[in-house]
Structures are given as structure tokens and as C-alpha cells.
Tab-separated table of C-alpha atoms (C1' of nucleotides) in Angstrom:
chain	number	residue	atom	x	y	z
A	1244	MET	CA	16.595	-4.092	10.963
A	1245	PRO	CA	18.843	-6.781	12.475
A	1246	ARG	CA	20.494	-8.964	9.895
A	1247	GLN	CA	19.409	-12.537	9.784
A	1248	SER	CA	21.969	-14.825	11.333
A	1249	ARG	CA	20.168	-18.159	11.137
A	1250	THR	CA	23.191	-20.131	12.254
A	1251	LYS	CA	22.263	-21.854	15.441
A	1252	ASN	CA	18.916	-21.030	17.084
A	1253	ALA	CA	15.718	-23.002	17.632
A	1254	PRO	CA	15.117	-26.122	15.605
A	1255	MET	CA	11.981	-24.782	13.936
A	1256	PRO	CA	9.278	-27.375	13.251
A	1257	LYS	CA	10.548	-30.229	11.138
A	1258	ASP	CA	8.993	-30.572	7.729
A	1259	ARG	CA	7.968	-34.059	8.773
A	1260	SER	CA	4.257	-34.581	9.206
A	1261	PRO	CA	3.067	-31.503	11.067
A	1262	THR	CA	1.676	-32.032	14.517
A	1263	ARG	CA	-1.853	-31.029	15.453
A	1264	ILE	CA	-0.507	-27.887	17.126
A	1265	GLN	CA	1.661	-26.965	14.184
A	1266	LYS	CA	-1.270	-27.259	11.828
A	1267	LYS	CA	-3.492	-25.121	14.011
A	1268	ASN	CA	-0.892	-22.422	14.643
A	1269	ARG	CA	0.320	-22.145	11.088
A	1270	ALA	CA	-3.254	-21.722	9.939
A	1271	ALA	CA	-3.944	-19.126	12.612
A	1272	ILE	CA	-0.816	-17.219	11.640
A	1273	LEU	CA	-1.652	-17.164	7.960
A	1274	GLU	CA	-5.200	-16.063	8.661
A	1275	ALA	CA	-3.929	-13.293	10.935
A	1276	ALA	CA	-1.290	-12.322	8.397
A	1277	LEU	CA	-3.934	-12.010	5.690
A	1278	GLU	CA	-5.960	-9.750	7.921
A	1279	VAL	CA	-3.053	-7.510	8.816
A	1280	PHE	CA	-1.074	-7.450	5.564
A	1281	SER	CA	-4.159	-6.773	3.454
A	1282	ALA	CA	-5.102	-3.841	5.647
A	1283	HIS	CA	-1.671	-2.213	5.972
A	1284	GLY	CA	0.600	-3.591	3.278
A	1285	PHE	CA	3.858	-5.407	3.945
A	1286	ARG	CA	5.731	-2.550	5.514
A	1287	GLY	CA	2.753	-1.179	7.367
A	1288	ALA	CA	2.147	-4.476	9.124
A	1289	THR	CA	4.077	-5.440	12.245
A	1290	VAL	CA	4.973	-8.889	13.445
A	1291	ASP	CA	3.511	-8.039	16.837
A	1292	GLN	CA	0.183	-7.174	15.260
A	1293	ILE	CA	0.067	-10.459	13.426
A	1294	ALA	CA	1.085	-12.402	16.516
A	1295	THR	CA	-1.590	-10.761	18.645
A	1296	GLU	CA	-4.214	-11.303	15.962
A	1297	ALA	CA	-3.194	-14.961	15.852
A	1298	GLY	CA	-3.284	-15.259	19.631
A	1299	LEU	CA	0.444	-15.953	19.957
A	1300	SER	CA	3.448	-14.193	21.406
A	1301	LYS	CA	5.896	-12.735	18.951
A	1302	PRO	CA	8.719	-15.205	19.654
A	1303	ASN	CA	6.203	-17.987	19.385
A	1304	LEU	CA	5.145	-16.796	15.977
A	1305	LEU	CA	8.772	-16.534	14.930
A	1306	TYR	CA	9.104	-20.168	15.901
A	1307	TYR	CA	6.787	-21.149	13.090
A	1308	PHE	CA	8.041	-18.756	10.435
A	1309	PRO	CA	11.631	-17.548	10.348
A	1310	SER	CA	10.769	-13.956	9.448
A	1311	LYS	CA	8.080	-11.477	8.520
A	1312	GLU	CA	9.125	-11.852	4.918
A	1313	ALA	CA	8.634	-15.606	5.128
A	1314	ILE	CA	5.097	-15.233	6.436
A	1315	PHE	CA	4.299	-12.895	3.611
A	1316	THR	CA	5.636	-15.036	0.823
A	1317	ALA	CA	4.042	-18.157	2.296
A	1318	LEU	CA	0.746	-16.319	2.297
A	1319	LEU	CA	1.136	-15.091	-1.256
A	1320	SER	CA	1.957	-18.436	-2.719
A	1321	GLU	CA	-0.856	-20.093	-0.777
A	1322	LEU	CA	-3.387	-17.635	-2.123
A	1323	LEU	CA	-2.256	-17.010	-5.676
A	1324	ASP	CA	-3.453	-20.384	-6.858
A	1325	THR	CA	-6.974	-19.938	-5.547
A	1326	TRP	CA	-7.029	-16.433	-6.877
A	1327	LEU	CA	-6.477	-17.644	-10.401
A	1328	ASP	CA	-9.014	-20.447	-10.276
A	1329	PRO	CA	-11.806	-18.473	-11.956
A	1330	LEU	CA	-9.646	-17.819	-14.994
A	1331	ARG	CA	-8.356	-21.380	-15.048
A	1332	ALA	CA	-11.948	-22.551	-15.200
A	1333	LEU	CA	-12.560	-20.756	-18.489
A	1334	ASP	CA	-13.499	-23.686	-20.701
A	1335	PRO	CA	-12.189	-23.627	-24.302
A	1336	ASP	CA	-14.949	-26.047	-25.259
A	1337	GLY	CA	-17.777	-24.081	-23.691
A	1338	GLU	CA	-20.103	-21.611	-25.349
A	1339	PRO	CA	-17.862	-18.528	-25.756
A	1340	LEU	CA	-20.168	-15.700	-24.669
A	1341	GLU	CA	-21.524	-17.670	-21.729
A	1342	GLU	CA	-18.032	-18.700	-20.693
A	1343	MET	CA	-16.864	-15.104	-20.620
A	1344	LEU	CA	-19.901	-13.871	-18.757
A	1345	ALA	CA	-19.583	-16.678	-16.245
A	1346	TYR	CA	-15.932	-15.838	-15.732
A	1347	VAL	CA	-16.835	-12.236	-14.982
A	1348	GLN	CA	-19.384	-13.343	-12.404
A	1349	ARG	CA	-17.002	-15.803	-10.756
A	1350	LYS	CA	-14.369	-13.111	-10.496
A	1351	LEU	CA	-16.853	-10.635	-9.068
A	1352	GLN	CA	-17.934	-13.229	-6.548
A	1353	MET	CA	-14.324	-13.662	-5.498
A	1354	SER	CA	-14.060	-9.941	-4.877
A	1355	GLN	CA	-17.145	-10.058	-2.733
A	1356	ASP	CA	-16.169	-13.179	-0.802
A	1357	PHE	CA	-12.429	-12.559	-0.488
A	1358	PRO	CA	-11.800	-8.824	-0.449
A	1359	ARG	CA	-8.800	-9.196	1.814
A	1360	GLU	CA	-7.058	-11.426	-0.666
A	1361	SER	CA	-7.789	-8.930	-3.400
A	1362	ARG	CA	-6.380	-6.066	-1.385
A	1363	LEU	CA	-3.329	-8.079	-0.415
A	1364	PHE	CA	-2.405	-8.471	-4.064
A	1365	ALA	CA	-3.413	-4.915	-4.889
A	1366	ASN	CA	-1.163	-3.507	-2.177
A	1367	GLU	CA	1.741	-5.542	-3.409
A	1368	ILE	CA	1.323	-4.813	-7.103
A	1369	VAL	CA	0.719	-1.090	-6.712
A	1370	GLN	CA	4.060	-0.917	-4.953
A	1371	GLY	CA	5.830	-2.651	-7.782
A	1372	ALA	CA	5.260	-6.263	-6.719
A	1373	PRO	CA	8.801	-6.688	-5.374
A	1374	ARG	CA	7.890	-10.004	-3.820
A	1375	MET	CA	5.663	-11.272	-6.587
A	1376	LEU	CA	7.416	-10.495	-9.853
A	1377	GLU	CA	8.634	-14.069	-10.083
A	1378	ALA	CA	5.126	-15.503	-9.876
A	1379	LEU	CA	3.703	-12.879	-12.188
A	1380	SER	CA	6.167	-13.541	-14.951
A	1381	THR	CA	5.884	-17.321	-14.806
A	1382	ASP	CA	2.643	-18.865	-13.517
A	1383	LEU	CA	0.381	-15.928	-14.238
A	1384	LYS	CA	1.952	-15.097	-17.556
A	1385	ASP	CA	1.581	-18.653	-18.839
A	1386	LEU	CA	-2.046	-18.814	-17.787
A	1387	VAL	CA	-2.883	-15.482	-19.379
A	1388	GLU	CA	-1.088	-16.408	-22.567
A	1389	GLU	CA	-3.085	-19.608	-22.776
A	1390	LYS	CA	-6.473	-18.082	-22.126
A	1391	ALA	CA	-5.820	-15.084	-24.363
A	1392	THR	CA	-5.232	-17.530	-27.182
A	1393	VAL	CA	-8.512	-19.262	-26.464
A	1394	ILE	CA	-10.363	-15.942	-26.503
A	1395	ASP	CA	-8.609	-14.920	-29.672
A	1396	GLY	CA	-9.803	-18.155	-31.278
A	1397	TRP	CA	-13.374	-17.422	-30.258
A	1398	MET	CA	-13.153	-13.970	-31.773
A	1399	SER	CA	-11.677	-15.209	-35.028
A	1400	ALA	CA	-14.461	-17.772	-35.228
A	1401	GLY	CA	-17.017	-14.974	-34.917
A	1402	LYS	CA	-18.284	-16.245	-31.604
A	1403	LEU	CA	-17.316	-13.033	-29.830
A	1404	LYS	CA	-17.152	-9.509	-31.156
A	1405	PRO	CA	-13.444	-8.863	-31.786
A	1406	SER	CA	-11.236	-6.861	-29.447
A	1407	HIS	CA	-7.849	-7.161	-27.767
A	1408	PRO	CA	-7.887	-10.397	-25.688
A	1409	LYS	CA	-5.313	-9.362	-23.103
A	1410	HIS	CA	-6.806	-5.936	-22.562
A	1411	LEU	CA	-10.135	-7.716	-22.251
A	1412	ILE	CA	-8.784	-9.914	-19.471
A	1413	PHE	CA	-7.251	-6.911	-17.729
A	1414	SER	CA	-10.584	-5.153	-17.934
A	1415	ILE	CA	-12.293	-8.018	-16.163
A	1416	TRP	CA	-9.730	-8.036	-13.371
A	1417	SER	CA	-9.908	-4.314	-13.080
A	1418	LEU	CA	-13.681	-4.008	-12.968
A	1419	THR	CA	-14.271	-6.854	-10.556
A	1420	GLN	CA	-11.391	-6.219	-8.166
A	1421	HIS	CA	-12.257	-2.550	-8.040
A	1422	TYR	CA	-15.201	-3.412	-5.818
A	1423	ALA	CA	-12.880	-5.069	-3.303
A	1424	ASP	CA	-9.783	-2.879	-3.564
A	1425	PHE	CA	-11.581	0.449	-3.571
A	1426	ASP	CA	-14.368	-0.718	-1.301
A	1427	VAL	CA	-14.177	2.338	0.970
A	1428	GLN	CA	-14.454	4.717	-1.925
A	1429	VAL	CA	-17.218	2.850	-3.680
A	1430	ARG	CA	-19.270	2.517	-0.522
A	1431	THR	CA	-18.757	6.142	0.399
A	1432	LEU	CA	-20.073	7.241	-2.960
A	1433	MET	CA	-22.950	4.781	-3.137
A	1434	GLY	CA	-24.391	5.751	0.229
A	1435	LYS	CA	-26.789	3.216	1.660
A	1436	GLU	CA	-26.956	1.107	-1.470
A	1437	ASP	CA	-24.713	-1.973	-1.370
A	1438	PRO	CA	-22.421	-1.876	-4.410
A	1439	PHE	CA	-22.676	-5.614	-4.774
A	1440	ASP	CA	-26.421	-5.429	-5.327
A	1441	ALA	CA	-26.199	-3.841	-8.748
A	1442	ALA	CA	-22.690	-4.893	-9.732
A	1443	PRO	CA	-23.504	-8.356	-11.126
A	1444	ALA	CA	-26.174	-7.043	-13.484
A	1445	PHE	CA	-24.070	-4.047	-14.432
A	1446	LEU	CA	-21.103	-6.180	-15.419
A	1447	ASP	CA	-23.266	-8.711	-17.187
A	1448	THR	CA	-24.787	-5.963	-19.295
A	1449	PHE	CA	-21.401	-4.398	-19.870
A	1450	TYR	CA	-19.768	-7.531	-21.233
A	1451	ARG	CA	-22.844	-8.672	-23.095
A	1452	ARG	CA	-22.837	-5.421	-25.070
A	1453	MET	CA	-19.093	-5.658	-25.500
A	1454	LEU	CA	-18.902	-9.252	-26.644
A	1455	THR	CA	-22.170	-10.402	-28.223
A	1456	PRO	CA	-21.360	-10.966	-31.889
A	1457	ALA	CA	-23.354	-8.943	-34.399
B	581	MET	CA	6.948	7.687	17.702
B	582	PRO	CA	7.674	10.743	19.853
B	583	ARG	CA	4.604	12.682	20.816
B	584	GLN	CA	4.176	15.978	19.093
B	585	SER	CA	4.893	18.822	21.446
B	586	ARG	CA	4.693	21.808	19.117
B	587	THR	CA	4.813	24.263	21.948
B	588	LYS	CA	7.958	26.256	21.495
B	589	ASN	CA	10.401	25.250	18.741
B	590	ALA	CA	11.460	26.860	15.461
B	591	PRO	CA	9.306	29.610	14.059
B	592	MET	CA	8.450	27.654	10.909
B	593	PRO	CA	8.073	29.764	7.735
B	594	LYS	CA	5.458	32.437	8.187
B	595	ASP	CA	2.415	32.175	6.001
B	596	ARG	CA	3.315	35.608	4.710
B	597	SER	CA	4.375	35.778	1.094
B	598	PRO	CA	6.771	32.833	0.721
B	599	THR	CA	10.357	33.673	-0.054
B	600	ARG	CA	12.123	32.428	-3.173
B	601	ILE	CA	13.812	29.701	-1.129
B	602	GLN	CA	10.583	28.652	0.548
B	603	LYS	CA	8.866	28.298	-2.781
B	604	LYS	CA	11.661	26.216	-4.246
B	605	ASN	CA	12.014	23.936	-1.220
B	606	ARG	CA	8.340	23.346	-0.680
B	607	ALA	CA	7.977	22.373	-4.305
B	608	ALA	CA	11.002	20.063	-4.111
B	609	ILE	CA	9.603	18.423	-0.999
B	610	LEU	CA	6.184	17.793	-2.483
B	611	GLU	CA	7.720	16.377	-5.658
B	612	ALA	CA	9.962	14.102	-3.602
B	613	ALA	CA	7.061	13.113	-1.390
B	614	LEU	CA	4.997	12.155	-4.414
B	615	GLU	CA	7.812	9.964	-5.652
B	616	VAL	CA	8.335	8.216	-2.340
B	617	PHE	CA	4.777	7.963	-1.018
B	618	SER	CA	3.428	6.662	-4.325
B	619	ALA	CA	6.056	3.956	-4.393
B	620	HIS	CA	5.855	2.809	-0.781
B	621	GLY	CA	2.628	4.087	0.726
B	622	PHE	CA	2.409	6.320	3.781
B	623	ARG	CA	3.849	3.934	6.283
B	624	GLY	CA	6.412	2.482	3.940
B	625	ALA	CA	7.897	5.880	3.218
B	626	THR	CA	10.437	7.468	5.552
B	627	VAL	CA	11.058	11.132	6.155
B	628	ASP	CA	14.730	10.553	5.484
B	629	GLN	CA	13.972	9.105	2.073
B	630	ILE	CA	11.867	12.100	1.153
B	631	ALA	CA	14.466	14.517	2.450
B	632	THR	CA	17.242	12.870	0.486
B	633	GLU	CA	15.123	12.747	-2.657
B	634	ALA	CA	14.420	16.455	-2.202
B	635	GLY	CA	18.084	17.222	-1.613
B	636	LEU	CA	17.586	18.395	1.971
B	637	SER	CA	18.559	17.198	5.406
B	638	LYS	CA	15.822	15.731	7.547
B	639	PRO	CA	15.683	18.583	10.070
B	640	ASN	CA	15.645	20.993	7.176
B	641	LEU	CA	12.665	19.267	5.681
B	642	LEU	CA	10.949	19.288	9.058
B	643	TYR	CA	11.450	23.037	9.042
B	644	TYR	CA	9.081	23.356	6.109
B	645	PHE	CA	6.489	20.821	7.185
B	646	PRO	CA	5.782	20.061	10.826
B	647	SER	CA	5.456	16.301	10.326
B	648	LYS	CA	5.361	13.404	7.875
B	649	GLU	CA	1.595	13.428	8.168
B	650	ALA	CA	1.515	17.105	7.195
B	651	ILE	CA	3.553	16.481	4.055
B	652	PHE	CA	1.202	13.711	3.076
B	653	THR	CA	-2.017	15.611	3.553
B	654	ALA	CA	-0.575	18.691	1.840
B	655	LEU	CA	0.275	16.482	-1.104
B	656	LEU	CA	-3.131	14.848	-1.205
B	657	SER	CA	-5.081	18.054	-1.148
B	658	GLU	CA	-2.799	19.588	-3.742
B	659	LEU	CA	-3.365	16.699	-6.121
B	660	LEU	CA	-6.970	15.741	-5.591
B	661	ASP	CA	-8.266	18.755	-7.435
B	662	THR	CA	-6.238	18.088	-10.552
B	663	TRP	CA	-7.114	14.456	-10.372
B	664	LEU	CA	-10.799	15.216	-10.654
B	665	ASP	CA	-10.500	17.710	-13.497
B	666	PRO	CA	-11.346	15.209	-16.245
B	667	LEU	CA	-14.662	14.402	-14.607
B	668	ARG	CA	-15.377	18.049	-13.846
B	669	ALA	CA	-14.944	18.773	-17.537
B	670	LEU	CA	-17.819	16.487	-18.484
B	671	ASP	CA	-20.121	18.975	-20.212
B	672	PRO	CA	-23.865	18.570	-19.590
B	673	ASP	CA	-24.528	20.493	-22.794
B	674	GLY	CA	-22.217	18.459	-24.979
B	675	GLU	CA	-23.101	15.529	-27.209
B	676	PRO	CA	-23.599	12.688	-24.680
B	677	LEU	CA	-21.759	9.818	-26.336
B	678	GLU	CA	-18.855	11.985	-27.386
B	679	GLU	CA	-18.667	13.545	-23.930
B	680	MET	CA	-18.415	10.147	-22.300
B	681	LEU	CA	-15.846	8.833	-24.742
B	682	ALA	CA	-13.787	11.992	-24.364
B	683	TYR	CA	-13.912	11.637	-20.586
B	684	VAL	CA	-12.597	8.103	-20.839
B	685	GLN	CA	-9.701	9.243	-22.992
B	686	ARG	CA	-8.854	12.156	-20.698
B	687	LYS	CA	-8.822	9.838	-17.727
B	688	LEU	CA	-6.651	7.329	-19.542
B	689	GLN	CA	-4.277	10.103	-20.488
B	690	MET	CA	-4.024	11.088	-16.835
B	691	SER	CA	-3.045	7.534	-15.945
B	692	GLN	CA	-0.361	7.595	-18.583
B	693	ASP	CA	0.975	11.041	-17.700
B	694	PHE	CA	0.611	10.897	-13.924
B	695	PRO	CA	0.937	7.289	-12.795
B	696	ARG	CA	2.507	8.299	-9.481
B	697	GLU	CA	-0.503	10.367	-8.572
B	698	SER	CA	-2.751	7.444	-9.432
B	699	ARG	CA	-0.731	5.061	-7.282
B	700	LEU	CA	-0.640	7.532	-4.425
B	701	PHE	CA	-4.418	7.520	-4.252
B	702	ALA	CA	-4.616	3.789	-4.902
B	703	ASN	CA	-2.292	3.026	-2.011
B	704	GLU	CA	-4.298	5.192	0.305
B	705	ILE	CA	-7.716	3.924	-0.690
B	706	VAL	CA	-6.794	0.248	-0.686
B	707	GLN	CA	-5.751	0.681	2.918
B	708	GLY	CA	-9.047	2.212	3.868
B	709	ALA	CA	-8.285	5.848	3.021
B	710	PRO	CA	-7.752	6.839	6.663
B	711	ARG	CA	-6.426	10.242	5.582
B	712	MET	CA	-8.828	10.840	2.729
B	713	LEU	CA	-12.256	9.835	3.943
B	714	GLU	CA	-13.119	13.447	4.588
B	715	ALA	CA	-12.373	14.494	1.013
B	716	LEU	CA	-14.050	11.425	-0.426
B	717	SER	CA	-17.306	11.986	1.363
B	718	THR	CA	-17.533	15.687	0.588
B	719	ASP	CA	-15.815	17.020	-2.540
B	720	LEU	CA	-15.724	13.781	-4.453
B	721	LYS	CA	-19.167	12.684	-3.416
B	722	ASP	CA	-20.740	15.958	-4.515
B	723	LEU	CA	-19.007	15.846	-7.864
B	724	VAL	CA	-20.023	12.262	-8.520
B	725	GLU	CA	-23.589	12.935	-7.473
B	726	GLU	CA	-23.759	15.833	-9.902
B	727	LYS	CA	-22.270	14.030	-12.865
B	728	ALA	CA	-24.247	10.859	-12.238
B	729	THR	CA	-27.384	12.941	-12.512
B	730	VAL	CA	-26.232	14.367	-15.821
B	731	ILE	CA	-25.524	10.896	-17.164
B	732	ASP	CA	-28.853	9.649	-15.904
B	733	GLY	CA	-30.519	12.474	-17.788
B	734	TRP	CA	-28.750	11.498	-20.988
B	735	MET	CA	-29.870	7.914	-20.571
B	736	SER	CA	-33.495	8.858	-19.904
B	737	ALA	CA	-33.412	11.027	-23.006
B	738	GLY	CA	-32.297	8.043	-25.051
B	739	LYS	CA	-28.943	9.624	-25.846
B	740	LEU	CA	-27.056	6.790	-24.146
B	741	LYS	CA	-27.980	3.158	-23.743
B	742	PRO	CA	-29.252	2.847	-20.158
B	743	SER	CA	-27.183	1.444	-17.309
B	744	HIS	CA	-26.251	2.357	-13.737
B	745	PRO	CA	-24.593	5.828	-13.837
B	746	LYS	CA	-22.470	5.454	-10.724
B	747	HIS	CA	-21.263	1.994	-11.619
B	748	LEU	CA	-20.496	3.414	-15.032
B	749	ILE	CA	-18.309	6.111	-13.514
B	750	PHE	CA	-16.584	3.557	-11.280
B	751	SER	CA	-15.911	1.434	-14.332
B	752	ILE	CA	-14.173	4.306	-16.060
B	753	TRP	CA	-11.978	4.992	-13.051
B	754	SER	CA	-11.236	1.350	-12.654
B	755	LEU	CA	-10.329	0.632	-16.266
B	756	THR	CA	-8.183	3.692	-16.783
B	757	GLN	CA	-6.366	3.728	-13.449
B	758	HIS	CA	-5.654	0.040	-13.769
B	759	TYR	CA	-2.992	0.866	-16.340
B	760	ALA	CA	-1.209	3.103	-13.831
B	761	ASP	CA	-1.838	1.254	-10.584
B	762	PHE	CA	-1.106	-2.227	-11.881
B	763	ASP	CA	1.517	-1.072	-14.322
B	764	VAL	CA	4.050	-3.740	-13.309
B	765	GLN	CA	1.571	-6.527	-13.788
B	766	VAL	CA	0.191	-5.225	-17.046
B	767	ARG	CA	3.644	-4.694	-18.517
B	768	THR	CA	4.845	-8.076	-17.360
B	769	LEU	CA	1.970	-9.775	-19.111
B	770	MET	CA	2.094	-7.694	-22.268
B	771	GLY	CA	5.775	-8.368	-22.926
B	772	LYS	CA	7.374	-5.927	-25.339
B	773	GLU	CA	4.107	-4.309	-26.369
B	774	ASP	CA	3.391	-1.029	-24.580
B	775	PRO	CA	-0.015	-1.286	-22.903
B	776	PHE	CA	-0.733	2.332	-23.726
B	777	ASP	CA	-0.502	1.640	-27.451
B	778	ALA	CA	-3.695	-0.372	-27.652
B	779	ALA	CA	-5.477	0.926	-24.553
B	780	PRO	CA	-7.065	4.053	-26.093
B	781	ALA	CA	-8.675	2.135	-28.945
B	782	PHE	CA	-9.682	-0.702	-26.653
B	783	LEU	CA	-11.481	1.587	-24.231
B	784	ASP	CA	-13.057	3.599	-27.020
B	785	THR	CA	-14.497	0.432	-28.509
B	786	PHE	CA	-15.549	-0.810	-25.106
B	787	TYR	CA	-17.554	2.269	-24.192
B	788	ARG	CA	-18.882	2.796	-27.697
B	789	ARG	CA	-20.442	-0.653	-27.596
B	790	MET	CA	-21.632	-0.069	-24.065
B	791	LEU	CA	-23.198	3.332	-24.579
B	792	THR	CA	-24.205	3.874	-28.209
B	793	PRO	CA	-28.010	4.023	-28.171
B	794	ALA	CA	-29.843	1.456	-30.273
C	651	DG	C1'	4.549	-42.050	34.900
C	652	DT	C1'	8.525	-40.651	32.330
C	653	DC	C1'	11.334	-38.733	28.922
C	654	DG	C1'	12.799	-36.391	24.774
C	655	DG	C1'	11.186	-33.527	21.456
C	656	DA	C1'	7.785	-29.800	20.581
C	657	DT	C1'	6.089	-25.290	22.294
C	658	DT	C1'	6.098	-21.111	24.634
C	659	DT	C1'	7.829	-17.014	26.701
C	660	DG	C1'	10.284	-13.077	29.290
C	661	DA	C1'	14.116	-10.442	28.687
C	662	DC	C1'	16.961	-8.514	25.376
C	663	DC	C1'	19.281	-6.251	21.383
C	664	DA	C1'	20.489	-3.365	17.536
C	665	DA	C1'	18.702	-0.796	13.744
C	666	DC	C1'	15.393	2.358	12.294
C	667	DT	C1'	12.384	6.200	12.566
C	668	DG	C1'	9.858	10.513	13.529
C	669	DG	C1'	10.877	14.398	15.672
C	670	DT	C1'	13.649	18.118	18.629
C	671	DC	C1'	17.085	21.620	19.699
C	672	DA	C1'	20.683	24.853	20.029
C	673	DA	C1'	24.075	26.676	17.427
C	674	DA	C1'	25.885	28.123	13.117
C	675	DG	C1'	25.515	29.976	8.514
C	676	DT	C1'	22.971	32.905	4.869
C	677	DC	C1'	20.567	36.525	2.883
C	678	DA	C1'	18.537	40.834	1.793
C	679	DA	C1'	16.945	45.376	3.123
C	680	DG	C1'	18.567	49.621	5.041
D	287	DC	C1'	28.571	46.496	5.970
D	288	DT	C1'	25.139	45.641	9.584
D	289	DT	C1'	21.531	43.431	11.421
D	290	DG	C1'	17.657	40.724	12.188
D	291	DA	C1'	15.027	37.290	10.095
D	292	DC	C1'	15.398	33.157	7.409
D	293	DT	C1'	17.797	28.537	6.616
D	294	DT	C1'	20.474	24.696	7.581
D	295	DT	C1'	22.571	21.152	10.261
D	296	DG	C1'	24.978	17.869	13.683
D	297	DA	C1'	23.925	15.709	17.697
D	298	DC	C1'	20.306	13.730	20.082
D	299	DC	C1'	16.241	11.303	21.969
D	300	DA	C1'	12.580	8.080	22.796
D	301	DG	C1'	9.499	4.804	20.847
D	302	DT	C1'	9.002	1.069	17.541
D	303	DT	C1'	10.243	-2.977	15.325
D	304	DG	C1'	12.298	-7.361	13.497
D	305	DG	C1'	14.613	-10.794	15.443
D	306	DT	C1'	17.392	-13.758	19.182
D	307	DC	C1'	18.189	-16.716	23.197
D	308	DA	C1'	18.122	-19.515	27.176
D	309	DA	C1'	15.151	-21.276	30.198
D	310	DA	C1'	10.726	-23.083	31.276
D	311	DT	C1'	6.606	-25.689	30.124
D	312	DC	C1'	3.833	-28.946	27.559
D	313	DC	C1'	2.664	-33.251	25.180
D	314	DG	C1'	2.346	-37.759	23.521
D	315	DA	C1'	4.540	-42.241	22.705
D	316	DC	C1'	6.484	-45.802	25.350
DNA sequence: GTCGGATTTGACCAACTGGTCAAAGTCAAG
DNA sequence: CTTGACTTTGACCAGTTGGTCAAATCCGAC
């Protein structure tokens, strides 16, 4: 891998107001990058693949992002926010059981609608999250801490059957993202039946039994 | 990537009874391959890395396995069997609830004891399982079909609260493997507390509430 | 229409990677 | 201690890949 010189070289689009072309191409690149990175992981993806998928030549792509790494991190930070929206929407003032069940369904819906995003994160985290640790230990950690406290409050108030709030959150991520991340496996084993047909009811039942107070 | 000629070339160890050295080196290679492939995925791993980790030179390693691909598939097929043991051990004649709970704990134990194996499979499946589809749709599918039927029987007999057997099995895989596959994330969010301290009780509670008949 | 900045690209490059080969070193059975 | 099979390795090779550069082309504001 050639070391990055970044001394002279092309000007690279100013961070002034992006032109029409810049907006279009950056979007195309990120969309292509999502497609390719989610399917092959960071190392398995090639810049050429992404460029072709985006309808650009490789040097042209490198004109918009200085490196493969830069594309990847731009993509991650663009998506992480959206990815956490369902949890952010958990309302401390709502009805506890319904809030939890709604969260589960929102998260499941995300897996169905955005499987590539799910797999992008899965790929990265399984391999030790070398490019995400920062975000995990700040943004995500704060959010989880906050919502775990809310859930803990609900349990103490007898609104939810008690259990370990953080493990509960992990379980929701795990169960919902499984349908996106392990899609091939799940579909292979389900045969003709679409996993997403029965999944919503299954998870609703699961968490209702788990959380409905006595 | 140079095309594979495999016409003439080294004799490659006979499939006769392996010598002492062959046994040692093959084992070292597979152990090294597990370490490297599970951490970086197939494409992210290099033959050099595996060779170094195994304490061999690259050509020496290539003397025992004809290609990177061959190492990988040898590893997969060696591990898949063990990986499915916990499910295989589900006893149709046992006490249903206890059988299910015991299965969950066995699977969780596997994630704790063999996280690299879990991540190896996770990496492969997230990327579409190009080298595992065969095994998934035969061995695994048969096993799941069989055990799902057993579980269905238990539910019909009122021994377990009813739900979707296959989704139930997926949920067990998902929840237990999550602790291995997403280890970095889970540990980051749990802070000092070891996830595996509370996980057994959490999952026991979870499935007890889910499955205990009325 | 023209002009300067924004875009695009063909030709390259160096590092990396999977794999090959012939020669050299080792080992164990006779 | 020989000898033939088993192991090991240094030197290579070709294809891939991330990234660079100078020159050419395009575009929109004046």
C-alpha cells in the first residue's frame, strides 16, 4: 500500500457550498460504498468496485474522497446517527411496555428496510471495530447509559418485569439485526417462507412474555 | 491472483497415514488460520499472516494446503460439526423446558469458550456465506428441520408455551452468539462488568418467561 | 463567448498478495 | 551410514490494489 503523501496534488473540492455535481457524486459514491462495503467488508472491498458501482473512474472517485479509508469513515458517521434513531425515540414518559414493544418493532423494521447498513456495522464490529471504537465508546455509550437508566426506572416502578437493562437492550439489537446480518442463513433454513412475515409477531410475543409485569 | 495450475509441482503430503510432522503442522496451520480468519475474514486474511502465526514459511504452508481457499474450507468443515453439537444434543425424550434452557446455556458456553469460531462463521455468513451455502442448505438445514419438529411437538403437547419453533431457534443462536460476535461492542458498553457474568441468568430468565407453559 | 475554477481521465507506480519452483536440508527405515 | 521420501526455503512471478499526476475537458458566472 503506497503511503499517503498528500503534499501537493489536486485541490479537492472546497468545503464551500458544494456544487450540484459535487452533491450528486458524493451521494453516488456513498451509496456505492454502502453497497460494496456491506457486502465484502472494508478489506474485501476495492476502490475500483466502488467507483464502477458509482459510475465514476477511480481517479475521479479519489478526487472526492482522499482515500478508501476516508470513504468508509464518512459512510459510518453518516449512518450511525440514523441507525440509533429507534433507540433515541424511546420515550421516558410513554407507557413502558408499549414503548419497549414499539422500539423492538422499529428496530426490526430497520433491519428489514436497511439490511446493508446493518451488515456494514456487523462486519466492522465482528472484526473488532477498529474504525468505530471511538464512536462506540462515546456517542453510543452515552445513549445506552441514558436509556438503560430509563428502563431501570420502569422496572423499579413495577411497570416492567425486572431484568438486566443493558442485556435487555443487547437482546433487542441481537434479535432484530440477526434477520439482516444472517439473512442468507435464515432464508436458507426457512425455505419459501419469508422470515419477515412471522418475525414481528414472534418478537412481540417474546418481549411481551419477557416484560409484562405480573 | 495467479491462476491455479496444479499440474506438476510438489507431491503434497500423501493421504496415507500422516507423519508426526504432518500432524503437528496441519494442526498448527488450522489453529493459526482460525486466529487470523476469525479476526479479518477470508479476504482480509493473508497467507503470510497465517504462515507466520503458525511458525512456518509461506511456501512451507502451501506445501500442506494447496491454497488459501483450501485452508479456509478445511477449517470450516472441521469446525461446523462441533459448532452444532449443542443443538444435536437436544433430547426429544427429555423434559421440554429443561432441555431448551440447557440448550441455551450450552450455546452460551460455546460463545464464551470459542468466540473465534463464532466470529469465523459470523464473518462468512454476513458476507453471504459464499463458501458455506452448501453446508447450510444440507447438514444444517436437516438438523434444524428435525429439532424444530421436536420443539413443535412439545408445544402442541402443552409442554412449552407455543411460538414459532424456527424463529425460536434463531433467537437462541442470535442471543448467545451476540456475546462472541459483538464482543467489542458489548464490552465497551458494559464497562468493567464482564458480560458473561450476568448473561447466563439473563438468558435463563428470558427463556423461562418465554417458554414456561401457563 | 470567454475564462478560471471544477471535473475527469489515461497512464503510471510501488506495495502487496497468492502461488510456483528448483534446490537444499532432514529424517527414518534398512 | 545410506538412501529415498519427506520438509523447508529463497528467489521469483504475475495479477491486484490503493493512490498519484499532468493534461484535457467541462461548466457557469461575467
